[in-house]
């Protein structure tokens, strides 16, 4: 019988190994598909950025008409030309083409020559006016001179373009043998991203599982951007997420949370009074999604209602404020997360954990991160809304901080999402101040809750992997803090 049990255990291990291999292969497939989609999206963004480079129309010295952009030419004779034309009485400007060589676009009695091997604008103007703006090449067929000029500014208004006094290079520049590599550094089209505060970005935050009361007519998601965000609604969403985090980081209900074997043994013996170097871990399904089911179009699979939720708790020998700074610092993520490839801010709504502003109390930022877990070939990308605030002792919350994280999606891809994909549904990090009586020092009791979906990982593996990851997170944070203190 003993041999039979041993054989059965080995068989189970083999089955788990095969399942893991299956997951790895499926993850690789998903990563490859995601990589292709990302490259296509990046190519589309780059094309759009190039298409909006400065163009202007001029007729008898006066700007006339408005800019109209299209993904493909509306002209039957040259459907392969991607053009951006300025309507007016005398001139057409066209940029970019899908085909090598040059194409001729005839509109309003004017012709625009377009080349695809380099990004430029070529204009055939009856007025003999040479125009150069934002690194665009301009050709004037009246005098057959090819002239080039570049403006270092990110953009120019039409009036600035007309009055530009920038010097032009000599006319012997060979337009038809021109390549981007021949441009000097101050003549290149700006390739870097605009400053963070100037970016026009928009993200979708899912709220279908939150009971927003009178604001519940918002539907399943809200837009996060700088233009038209509803501050009152956003504050209500944060309040619900904070309430959820505080409730279940504190609550030790055995009907909700199931401890690991080691945690159960420790609790029975110590009653949580002697928590020192131990790391306690639970799993469960503590959250009520019934409010979301009342909303039209609510899909449980998009909120991970069937996925396990993991909680871990441990002591960190550092004050909560220093630990908070570590967790919020993008430049130090790799110190406690070996799988991280970096994290960057995408949308800053409000900074400062004690700030009281239009977006409520605390700091709210959308961040983008890349992670490379073991056995996964391609990095995993996560976009999250991170909110951090101080605890309110007057409300019985104690002293410390709470960090709330919830996955968001770029608005352009949100409507296309049919599956959950790789996403942090939510996570909470409670940093509670604890005074150690022996040496009167201040430590941090770190409680973390995570509800994460990794595509193609089965639920029976998600639970065990999640519990190990939660414990490892606290252990790695301890190590990073100890190294920082020693240095």
Short mmCIF file of C-alpha atoms in Angstrom, two decimals, residues 124-347:
data_model
loop_
_atom_site.label_atom_id
_atom_site.label_comp_id
_atom_site.label_asym_id
_atom_site.label_seq_id
_atom_site.Cartn_x
_atom_site.Cartn_y
_atom_site.Cartn_z
CA UNK A 124 4.50 71.66 -56.44
CA UNK A 125 3.29 75.20 -55.95
CA UNK A 126 2.31 77.61 -58.72
CA UNK A 127 3.36 80.52 -56.51
CA UNK A 128 7.04 79.62 -56.35
CA UNK A 129 7.00 79.58 -52.56
CA UNK A 130 9.42 77.32 -50.73
CA UNK A 131 8.18 76.03 -47.41
CA UNK A 132 10.00 74.01 -44.75
CA UNK A 133 8.57 73.06 -41.42
CA UNK A 134 9.42 70.50 -38.73
CA UNK A 135 12.02 68.65 -40.71
CA UNK A 136 9.95 68.40 -43.91
CA UNK A 137 11.56 68.49 -47.35
CA UNK A 138 9.94 70.88 -49.79
CA UNK A 139 10.34 70.94 -53.55
CA UNK A 140 9.47 73.96 -55.68
CA UNK A 141 9.19 73.05 -59.35
CA UNK A 142 9.12 76.70 -60.50
CA UNK A 143 12.88 77.04 -60.07
CA UNK A 144 13.73 73.30 -59.85
CA UNK A 145 15.62 73.88 -56.63
CA UNK A 146 15.39 71.22 -53.93
CA UNK A 147 15.53 72.90 -50.59
CA UNK A 148 15.50 71.56 -47.09
CA UNK A 149 15.03 73.14 -43.71
CA UNK A 150 14.33 71.93 -40.22
CA UNK A 151 12.77 73.56 -37.24
CA UNK A 152 13.88 72.28 -33.87
CA UNK A 153 10.54 73.00 -32.28
CA UNK A 154 8.13 70.12 -31.66
CA UNK A 155 5.46 71.88 -33.69
CA UNK A 156 4.82 75.14 -35.51
CA UNK A 157 1.62 76.97 -36.16
CA UNK A 158 0.71 77.77 -39.73
CA UNK A 159 1.47 81.45 -39.16
CA UNK A 160 4.91 80.62 -37.74
CA UNK A 161 5.60 78.49 -40.80
CA UNK A 162 4.81 81.35 -43.17
CA UNK A 163 7.04 83.76 -41.26
CA UNK A 164 9.88 81.30 -40.63
CA UNK A 165 13.33 82.78 -41.27
CA UNK A 166 15.28 79.57 -40.70
CA UNK A 167 18.25 79.29 -43.05
CA UNK A 168 18.13 76.76 -45.84
CA UNK A 169 20.97 74.46 -46.92
CA UNK A 170 22.48 74.95 -50.36
CA UNK A 171 20.25 73.95 -53.28
CA UNK A 172 22.56 71.14 -54.44
CA UNK A 173 20.98 68.75 -51.92
CA UNK A 174 19.96 65.63 -53.82
CA UNK A 175 16.31 65.18 -52.91
CA UNK A 176 15.87 61.91 -54.76
CA UNK A 177 18.90 60.29 -53.12
CA UNK A 178 18.15 61.70 -49.71
CA UNK A 179 18.21 59.35 -46.72
CA UNK A 180 17.44 59.95 -43.08
CA UNK A 181 21.00 58.95 -42.10
CA UNK A 182 22.31 62.01 -43.95
CA UNK A 183 20.40 64.40 -41.69
CA UNK A 184 22.36 66.22 -39.03
CA UNK A 185 21.28 65.81 -35.43
CA UNK A 186 19.46 69.14 -35.37
CA UNK A 187 17.58 68.31 -38.59
CA UNK A 188 16.02 65.02 -37.46
CA UNK A 189 12.34 64.66 -36.94
CA UNK A 190 11.76 64.50 -33.17
CA UNK A 191 11.59 60.80 -32.28
CA UNK A 192 11.37 61.08 -28.51
CA UNK A 193 8.01 61.03 -26.77
CA UNK A 194 6.57 64.36 -25.63
CA UNK A 195 6.82 65.21 -21.93
CA UNK A 196 4.52 63.20 -19.70
CA UNK A 197 2.36 66.19 -18.82
CA UNK A 198 1.73 66.87 -22.54
CA UNK A 199 0.76 63.37 -23.64
CA UNK A 200 -2.81 62.76 -24.70
CA UNK A 201 -3.46 59.34 -23.19
CA UNK A 202 -6.67 57.66 -22.11
CA UNK A 203 -7.29 54.47 -20.15
CA UNK A 204 -10.34 52.43 -19.19
CA UNK A 205 -10.85 51.50 -15.55
CA UNK A 206 -13.35 48.70 -14.96
CA UNK A 207 -15.90 49.46 -12.23
CA UNK A 208 -18.62 46.91 -12.95
CA UNK A 209 -17.92 45.06 -9.69
CA UNK A 210 -18.18 48.16 -7.48
CA UNK A 211 -21.42 49.32 -5.90
CA UNK A 212 -21.30 53.03 -6.72
CA UNK A 213 -24.83 53.83 -5.54
CA UNK A 214 -26.32 56.85 -7.32
CA UNK A 215 -23.32 56.91 -9.66
CA UNK A 216 -23.92 53.32 -10.77
CA UNK A 217 -25.35 54.44 -14.12
CA UNK A 218 -21.80 54.94 -15.40
CA UNK A 219 -21.78 51.40 -16.76
CA UNK A 220 -18.89 48.96 -16.68
CA UNK A 221 -15.94 51.32 -17.00
CA UNK A 222 -14.82 54.94 -16.78
CA UNK A 223 -12.27 56.87 -18.80
CA UNK A 224 -9.08 58.08 -17.15
CA UNK A 225 -7.56 61.06 -18.94
CA UNK A 226 -6.85 64.74 -18.40
CA UNK A 227 -9.63 66.16 -20.52
CA UNK A 228 -12.99 65.03 -19.26
CA UNK A 229 -12.54 62.82 -16.21
CA UNK A 230 -15.40 62.98 -13.70
CA UNK A 231 -13.57 63.83 -10.47
CA UNK A 232 -16.54 63.06 -8.21
CA UNK A 233 -16.99 59.65 -9.81
CA UNK A 234 -13.27 58.94 -9.61
CA UNK A 235 -13.23 59.80 -5.89
CA UNK A 236 -16.19 57.47 -5.32
CA UNK A 237 -14.37 54.65 -7.12
CA UNK A 238 -11.25 55.18 -5.01
CA UNK A 239 -13.34 55.15 -1.83
CA UNK A 240 -14.88 51.81 -2.78
CA UNK A 241 -11.50 50.28 -3.59
CA UNK A 242 -9.96 51.62 -0.37
CA UNK A 243 -12.90 50.29 1.66
CA UNK A 244 -12.46 46.87 0.05
CA UNK A 245 -8.73 46.88 0.76
CA UNK A 246 -9.00 47.97 4.40
CA UNK A 247 -11.78 45.51 5.16
CA UNK A 248 -10.07 42.41 3.88
CA UNK A 249 -6.51 43.20 4.90
CA UNK A 250 -7.71 43.51 8.52
CA UNK A 251 -10.43 40.85 8.51
CA UNK A 252 -9.26 37.40 9.65
CA UNK A 253 -12.54 35.55 9.14
CA UNK A 254 -11.88 31.82 8.84
CA UNK A 255 -15.04 31.48 6.75
CA UNK A 256 -13.48 33.69 4.09
CA UNK A 257 -9.75 33.01 4.27
CA UNK A 258 -8.19 29.55 4.20
CA UNK A 259 -4.65 29.53 5.66
CA UNK A 260 -1.81 27.43 4.33
CA UNK A 261 -0.77 24.46 6.47
CA UNK A 262 2.20 26.32 7.94
CA UNK A 263 0.09 29.41 8.64
CA UNK A 264 -2.66 27.36 10.28
CA UNK A 265 -0.13 25.64 12.54
CA UNK A 266 1.42 28.97 13.54
CA UNK A 267 -1.95 30.61 14.27
CA UNK A 268 -3.11 27.72 16.45
CA UNK A 269 0.09 27.89 18.44
CA UNK A 270 0.70 31.64 18.69
CA UNK A 271 -2.67 33.32 18.08
CA UNK A 272 -0.93 35.94 15.90
CA UNK A 273 0.70 37.46 18.99
CA UNK A 274 4.29 36.49 18.22
CA UNK A 275 4.57 37.38 14.54
CA UNK A 276 8.25 37.97 13.87
CA UNK A 277 10.17 36.43 10.99
CA UNK A 278 7.24 34.29 9.87
CA UNK A 279 5.24 35.02 6.73
CA UNK A 280 1.59 34.01 6.90
CA UNK A 281 -0.35 33.15 3.74
CA UNK A 282 -4.07 32.66 3.02
CA UNK A 283 -6.25 32.10 -0.04
CA UNK A 284 -9.96 32.65 -0.52
CA UNK A 285 -12.87 34.29 -2.34
CA UNK A 286 -13.81 37.14 0.00
CA UNK A 287 -15.35 39.70 -2.32
CA UNK A 288 -19.00 40.15 -3.17
CA UNK A 289 -19.56 40.72 -6.90
CA UNK A 290 -23.36 40.73 -6.66
CA UNK A 291 -23.58 44.47 -7.32
CA UNK A 292 -21.87 44.01 -10.67
CA UNK A 293 -24.32 41.37 -11.78
CA UNK A 294 -27.06 43.99 -11.69
CA UNK A 295 -25.28 45.99 -14.38
CA UNK A 296 -26.22 45.29 -17.97
CA UNK A 297 -23.40 43.62 -19.86
CA UNK A 298 -21.51 42.51 -16.74
CA UNK A 299 -19.34 39.48 -17.52
CA UNK A 300 -18.00 37.57 -14.54
CA UNK A 301 -15.01 36.21 -16.45
CA UNK A 302 -13.76 39.76 -17.08
CA UNK A 303 -13.53 40.32 -13.30
CA UNK A 304 -11.92 37.03 -12.34
CA UNK A 305 -14.76 35.89 -10.11
CA UNK A 306 -13.54 32.31 -10.50
CA UNK A 307 -9.93 33.13 -9.64
CA UNK A 308 -8.43 32.67 -6.17
CA UNK A 309 -7.42 35.69 -4.13
CA UNK A 310 -4.23 35.49 -2.08
CA UNK A 311 -3.23 37.30 1.11
CA UNK A 312 0.13 37.34 2.90
CA UNK A 313 1.37 39.10 6.04
CA UNK A 314 4.80 39.65 7.53
CA UNK A 315 6.89 42.09 9.54
CA UNK A 316 9.42 44.37 7.83
CA UNK A 317 12.07 46.02 10.00
CA UNK A 318 11.64 49.51 8.59
CA UNK A 319 9.28 52.42 9.19
CA UNK A 320 6.13 52.52 7.00
CA UNK A 321 7.13 55.80 5.32
CA UNK A 322 10.42 54.37 4.03
CA UNK A 323 8.69 51.23 2.81
CA UNK A 324 6.05 53.35 1.07
CA UNK A 325 8.75 55.34 -0.72
CA UNK A 326 10.37 52.09 -1.87
CA UNK A 327 7.15 50.63 -3.27
CA UNK A 328 6.17 53.84 -5.09
CA UNK A 329 9.61 54.50 -6.60
CA UNK A 330 9.73 53.28 -10.22
CA UNK A 331 13.52 53.30 -10.20
CA UNK A 332 13.74 50.84 -7.29
CA UNK A 333 11.21 48.21 -8.35
CA UNK A 334 13.94 45.76 -9.38
CA UNK A 335 15.38 45.79 -5.86
CA UNK A 336 12.48 43.73 -4.53
CA UNK A 337 11.11 42.23 -7.75
CA UNK A 338 13.68 40.17 -9.63
CA UNK A 339 11.20 39.53 -12.46
CA UNK A 340 10.65 43.23 -13.15
CA UNK A 341 12.03 44.77 -16.33
CA UNK A 342 11.01 48.26 -15.30
CA UNK A 343 8.04 50.50 -14.50
CA UNK A 344 7.18 53.96 -15.78
CA UNK A 345 4.46 56.58 -15.28
CA UNK A 346 1.89 56.91 -18.06
CA UNK A 347 -0.68 59.31 -16.57
#
